[in-house]
Coordinates of N, CA and C in Angstrom, one line a residue:
X1 N -39.4 3.1 -79.5 CA -38.7 4.4 -79.7 C -38.6 4.7 -81.1
X2 N -38.7 5.8 -81.6 CA -38.4 6.2 -83.0 C -39.1 5.3 -84.0
X3 N -40.3 5.0 -83.9 CA -41.0 4.1 -84.7 C -41.3 4.6 -86.1
X4 N -41.5 5.9 -86.3 CA -41.9 6.4 -87.6 C -40.7 6.5 -88.6
X5 N -39.5 6.4 -88.1 CA -38.3 6.6 -89.0 C -37.6 5.3 -89.3
X6 N -38.1 4.2 -88.9 CA -37.4 2.9 -89.1 C -37.5 2.5 -90.6
X7 N -38.5 2.9 -91.3 CA -38.6 2.5 -92.7 C -38.0 3.5 -93.7
X8 N -37.3 4.5 -93.2 CA -36.7 5.6 -94.1 C -35.2 5.4 -94.2
X9 N -34.7 5.9 -95.4 CA -33.3 5.8 -95.7 C -32.6 7.0 -94.9
X10 N -31.9 6.7 -93.9 CA -31.3 7.7 -93.1 C -29.8 7.3 -92.8
X11 N -29.0 8.3 -92.4 CA -27.7 8.0 -91.9 C -27.2 9.1 -91.0
X12 N -26.0 8.9 -90.4 CA -25.4 9.8 -89.5 C -26.3 10.1 -88.3
X13 N -26.9 9.0 -87.8 CA -27.8 9.1 -86.6 C -27.0 9.5 -85.4
X14 N -27.6 10.4 -84.6 CA -27.0 10.8 -83.3 C -28.1 10.9 -82.3
X15 N -28.0 10.1 -81.2 CA -28.9 10.1 -80.2 C -28.3 10.8 -79.0
X16 N -29.0 11.8 -78.4 CA -28.6 12.5 -77.3 C -29.8 12.7 -76.3
X17 N -29.6 13.5 -75.2 CA -30.6 13.6 -74.2 C -31.0 15.0 -74.0
X18 N -32.3 15.3 -73.8 CA -32.7 16.7 -73.5 C -32.6 17.0 -72.0
X19 N -33.1 18.1 -71.6 CA -33.0 18.6 -70.2 C -33.7 17.6 -69.2
X20 N -34.7 16.9 -69.7 CA -35.4 15.9 -68.9 C -34.8 14.5 -69.0
X21 N -33.8 14.4 -69.7 CA -33.2 13.0 -69.9 C -33.8 12.2 -70.9
X22 N -34.7 12.8 -71.7 CA -35.4 12.1 -72.8 C -34.5 12.0 -74.0
X23 N -34.5 10.9 -74.7 CA -33.7 10.7 -75.9 C -34.2 11.6 -77.0
X24 N -33.3 12.2 -77.7 CA -33.6 13.1 -78.9 C -32.7 12.6 -80.0
X25 N -33.3 12.5 -81.2 CA -32.6 11.8 -82.3 C -32.3 12.9 -83.4
X26 N -31.1 13.1 -83.8 CA -30.7 13.9 -84.9 C -30.1 13.0 -86.0
X27 N -30.5 13.2 -87.3 CA -30.1 12.3 -88.3 C -30.1 13.0 -89.7
X28 N -29.6 12.4 -90.7 CA -29.7 12.9 -92.0 C -30.6 12.0 -92.9
X29 N -31.3 12.7 -93.7 CA -32.3 12.0 -94.6 C -32.3 12.7 -96.0
X30 N -32.4 11.9 -97.0 CA -32.3 12.5 -98.4 C -33.7 13.2 -98.7
X31 N -33.5 14.4 -99.3 CA -34.6 15.1 -99.8 C -34.3 15.6 -101.2
X32 N -35.0 15.1 -102.2 CA -34.7 15.4 -103.6 C -33.2 15.2 -104.0
X33 N -32.7 14.1 -103.4 CA -31.3 13.7 -103.7 C -30.2 14.4 -102.9
X34 N -30.6 15.2 -102.0 CA -29.6 15.9 -101.1 C -29.8 15.5 -99.7
X35 N -28.8 15.3 -98.9 CA -28.9 15.0 -97.5 C -29.2 16.3 -96.7
X36 N -30.2 16.1 -95.8 CA -30.7 17.2 -95.0 C -30.7 16.7 -93.5
X37 N -30.5 17.6 -92.6 CA -30.5 17.2 -91.2 C -31.9 17.4 -90.6
X38 N -32.4 16.3 -89.9 CA -33.7 16.3 -89.2 C -33.5 16.0 -87.8
X39 N -34.5 16.1 -87.0 CA -34.5 15.7 -85.6 C -35.9 15.2 -85.2
X40 N -35.9 14.5 -84.1 CA -37.2 14.0 -83.5 C -37.0 14.1 -82.0
X41 N -37.9 14.8 -81.4 CA -37.9 14.9 -79.9 C -38.6 13.8 -79.2
X42 N -39.6 13.2 -80.0 CA -40.4 12.2 -79.3 C -40.4 10.8 -80.0
X43 N -39.6 10.7 -81.1 CA -39.5 9.4 -81.8 C -40.6 9.3 -82.9
X44 N -41.5 10.2 -83.0 CA -42.5 10.0 -84.0 C -42.6 11.3 -84.9
X45 N -42.6 12.4 -84.4 CA -42.7 13.7 -85.2 C -41.3 14.0 -85.7
X46 N -41.1 14.2 -87.0 CA -39.8 14.6 -87.5 C -39.8 16.0 -88.0
X47 N -38.8 16.8 -87.7 CA -38.7 18.2 -88.1 C -37.3 18.4 -88.8
X48 N -37.3 19.2 -89.8 CA -36.1 19.6 -90.5 C -35.4 20.7 -89.7
X49 N -34.1 20.6 -89.5 CA -33.3 21.5 -88.7 C -33.0 22.8 -89.3
X50 N -32.6 22.8 -90.6 CA -32.1 24.1 -91.2 C -33.0 24.6 -92.3
X51 N -32.7 25.7 -92.8 CA -33.4 26.3 -94.0 C -32.5 26.6 -95.1
X52 N -31.4 25.8 -95.2 CA -30.4 26.1 -96.4 C -31.1 25.8 -97.7
X53 N -30.6 26.3 -98.8 CA -31.1 26.0 -100.1 C -31.2 24.5 -100.4
X54 N -32.1 24.2 -101.3 CA -32.4 22.8 -101.6 C -31.2 22.0 -102.1
X55 N -30.2 22.7 -102.7 CA -29.1 22.0 -103.3 C -27.9 21.9 -102.3
X56 N -28.0 22.3 -101.1 CA -27.0 22.3 -100.1 C -27.1 21.0 -99.4
X57 N -25.9 20.3 -99.3 CA -25.9 19.0 -98.5 C -25.6 19.3 -97.1
X58 N -26.3 18.7 -96.1 CA -26.1 18.9 -94.7 C -25.7 17.5 -94.1
X59 N -24.8 17.5 -93.2 CA -24.4 16.2 -92.6 C -23.7 16.3 -91.3
X60 N -23.4 15.2 -90.7 CA -22.6 15.1 -89.4 C -23.2 16.0 -88.3
X61 N -24.5 15.7 -87.9 CA -25.0 16.5 -86.8 C -24.4 16.1 -85.5
X62 N -24.2 17.0 -84.6 CA -23.8 16.8 -83.2 C -24.6 17.8 -82.4
X63 N -25.2 17.3 -81.3 CA -26.0 18.1 -80.4 C -25.9 17.7 -79.0
X64 N -26.0 18.7 -78.1 CA -26.0 18.5 -76.7 C -26.9 19.6 -76.0
X65 N -27.5 19.2 -74.9 CA -28.3 20.2 -74.2 C -27.4 20.8 -73.2
X66 N -27.2 22.1 -73.4 CA -26.3 22.9 -72.5 C -26.9 24.3 -72.3
X67 N -26.7 24.9 -71.2 CA -27.1 26.3 -70.9 C -28.6 26.5 -71.3
X68 N -29.4 25.6 -71.0 CA -30.9 25.8 -71.2 C -31.3 25.7 -72.7
X69 N -30.5 25.2 -73.6 CA -30.9 25.1 -75.0 C -30.1 24.0 -75.7
X70 N -30.5 23.7 -76.9 CA -29.7 22.8 -77.8 C -28.5 23.6 -78.3
X71 N -27.4 23.0 -78.2 CA -26.1 23.4 -78.9 C -25.8 22.4 -80.0
X72 N -25.9 22.9 -81.2 CA -25.8 21.9 -82.3 C -24.7 22.4 -83.3
X73 N -24.0 21.4 -83.8 CA -23.1 21.7 -84.9 C -23.3 20.7 -86.0
X74 N -22.8 21.1 -87.2 CA -23.0 20.2 -88.4 C -22.2 20.8 -89.5
X75 N -22.0 20.0 -90.6 CA -21.3 20.4 -91.8 C -22.4 20.6 -92.9
X76 N -22.2 21.7 -93.7 CA -23.1 21.9 -94.8 C -22.3 22.6 -95.9
X77 N -22.8 22.4 -97.1 CA -22.2 23.1 -98.3 C -22.4 22.3 -99.6
X78 N -21.7 22.7 -100.6 CA -21.8 22.0 -101.9 C -22.8 22.5 -102.8
X79 N -23.5 23.6 -102.4 CA -24.6 24.2 -103.3 C -24.0 24.9 -104.5
X80 N -24.9 25.3 -105.4 CA -24.4 26.0 -106.6 C -23.8 27.3 -106.3
X81 N -24.3 28.0 -105.3 CA -23.8 29.4 -105.0 C -22.4 29.3 -104.3
X82 N -22.1 28.2 -103.6 CA -20.8 28.1 -102.9 C -20.6 26.6 -102.7
X83 N -19.7 26.1 -103.5 CA -19.4 24.6 -103.4 C -18.6 24.2 -102.2
X84 N -18.1 25.2 -101.4 CA -17.3 24.9 -100.2 C -18.2 24.4 -99.1
X85 N -17.6 23.4 -98.3 CA -18.3 22.9 -97.1 C -17.8 23.6 -95.9
X86 N -18.6 23.9 -94.9 CA -18.3 24.6 -93.7 C -18.8 23.9 -92.5
X87 N -18.1 24.1 -91.4 CA -18.7 23.7 -90.1 C -19.5 24.8 -89.5
X88 N -20.7 24.5 -89.1 CA -21.6 25.5 -88.5 C -21.9 25.1 -87.0
X89 N -22.3 26.1 -86.3 CA -22.9 25.9 -84.9 C -24.2 26.6 -84.9
X90 N -25.1 26.1 -84.1 CA -26.4 26.7 -84.0 C -26.9 26.5 -82.5
X91 N -27.5 27.5 -82.0 CA -28.1 27.4 -80.7 C -29.6 27.4 -80.8
X92 N -30.2 26.3 -80.3 CA -31.6 26.1 -80.4 C -32.1 25.4 -81.7
X93 N -33.2 24.7 -81.7 CA -33.7 24.0 -82.9 C -34.1 25.0 -84.0
X94 N -34.5 26.2 -83.6 CA -34.9 27.2 -84.6 C -33.9 28.3 -84.8
X95 N -32.7 28.1 -84.2 CA -31.7 29.1 -84.3 C -31.1 29.3 -85.7
X96 N -30.3 30.4 -85.8 CA -29.7 30.7 -87.1 C -28.3 30.1 -87.1
X97 N -28.0 29.3 -88.1 CA -26.6 28.7 -88.2 C -25.5 29.7 -88.3
X98 N -24.4 29.5 -87.6 CA -23.3 30.4 -87.6 C -22.1 29.7 -88.2
X99 N -21.5 30.2 -89.3 CA -20.4 29.6 -89.9 C -19.1 29.7 -89.1
X100 N -18.5 28.6 -88.8 CA -17.3 28.5 -88.0 C -16.1 28.6 -88.9
X101 N -16.0 27.8 -90.0 CA -14.9 27.8 -90.9 C -15.0 26.6 -91.9
X102 N -14.1 26.7 -92.9 CA -14.1 25.6 -93.9 C -13.9 24.3 -93.2
X103 N -14.6 23.2 -93.6 CA -14.5 21.9 -93.0 C -15.2 20.9 -93.9
X104 N -14.6 19.7 -94.0 CA -15.2 18.6 -94.6 C -15.8 17.7 -93.6
X105 N -15.3 17.8 -92.3 CA -15.8 17.1 -91.2 C -15.4 17.8 -89.9
X106 N -16.1 17.5 -88.8 CA -15.9 18.2 -87.6 C -17.1 18.4 -86.7
X107 N -16.8 19.0 -85.6 CA -17.9 19.3 -84.6 C -17.5 20.4 -83.7
X108 N -18.5 21.1 -83.1 CA -18.2 22.1 -82.1 C -18.9 21.8 -80.8
X109 N -18.2 21.8 -79.7 CA -18.7 21.6 -78.4 C -17.9 22.6 -77.5
X110 N -18.6 23.7 -77.2 CA -17.9 24.8 -76.5 C -17.1 24.3 -75.3
X111 N -15.9 24.7 -75.2 CA -15.1 25.7 -76.0 C -14.3 25.0 -77.1
X112 N -14.6 23.8 -77.5 CA -13.7 23.1 -78.4 C -14.3 23.0 -79.8
X113 N -13.4 23.2 -80.8 CA -13.8 23.0 -82.2 C -12.8 22.0 -82.8
X114 N -13.4 21.0 -83.5 CA -12.6 20.0 -84.2 C -13.0 20.1 -85.6
X115 N -12.1 20.3 -86.6 CA -12.5 20.4 -88.0 C -11.3 20.0 -88.9
X116 N -11.7 19.4 -90.0 CA -10.7 19.0 -90.9 C -11.1 19.0 -92.4
X117 N -10.1 18.9 -93.2 CA -10.3 18.9 -94.7 C -9.9 17.5 -95.2
X118 N -10.3 17.3 -96.5 CA -9.9 16.0 -97.1 C -8.4 15.9 -97.3
X119 N -7.6 16.9 -97.0 CA -6.2 16.9 -97.2 C -5.5 16.1 -96.1
X120 N -6.2 15.5 -95.2 CA -5.7 14.7 -94.1 C -5.1 15.6 -93.0
X121 N -5.5 16.8 -93.0 CA -5.1 17.7 -91.9 C -6.3 18.2 -91.1
X122 N -6.2 18.1 -89.8 CA -7.3 18.6 -89.0 C -6.8 19.4 -87.8
X123 N -7.6 20.3 -87.3 CA -7.2 21.1 -86.2 C -8.2 20.9 -85.0
X124 N -7.6 21.1 -83.8 CA -8.4 21.1 -82.6 C -8.1 22.5 -82.0
X125 N -9.2 23.2 -81.8 CA -9.1 24.5 -81.1 C -9.7 24.3 -79.8
X126 N -8.9 24.3 -78.8 CA -9.4 24.1 -77.4 C -9.3 25.4 -76.6
X127 N -10.4 26.2 -76.7 CA -10.5 27.4 -75.9 C -9.5 28.5 -76.4
X128 N -9.3 28.5 -77.7 CA -8.3 29.5 -78.3 C -6.9 29.0 -78.5
X129 N -6.6 27.8 -78.1 CA -5.3 27.2 -78.3 C -5.5 26.2 -79.5
X130 N -5.0 26.5 -80.6 CA -5.2 25.7 -81.8 C -4.0 24.8 -82.1
X131 N -4.3 23.5 -82.3 CA -3.2 22.5 -82.6 C -3.6 21.8 -83.9
X132 N -2.7 21.7 -84.8 CA -2.9 21.1 -86.1 C -2.3 19.7 -86.2
X133 N -3.0 18.7 -86.7 CA -2.5 17.4 -86.8 C -2.6 16.9 -88.3
X134 N -1.7 16.1 -88.7 CA -1.7 15.5 -90.0 C -1.8 14.0 -89.9
X135 N -2.6 13.4 -90.8 CA -2.7 12.0 -90.9 C -1.9 11.5 -92.1
X136 N -0.8 10.7 -91.8 CA 0.0 10.3 -93.0 C -0.7 9.5 -94.0

């Protein structure tokens, strides 16, 4: 399984299953010193997920096969144009990322959004009911 990426420096690996129950691998890999999100549907061919600027860091991929397509979320930001990090959601491997809100970590899995900042405060929005938590 995933033979071509065993010799590469990767992190935040996430393995999930497609509509046929086949393993699909989402992960982060450095490109010119910045982390970018990639995926592999077959364990050998690797594709870049997004088209953000080269200086934007991408991390924390989460994906699930729902409603006939990939439902993906991730964190991205830190580029020269905007240093802020955001949680994004994306439908499909070639879909357009949609900004959910400021976040240093989190994920989206309809209808639930979990996101937080480095201030030790995070929120869970469960179908429109938002609850905020603090970590002492």
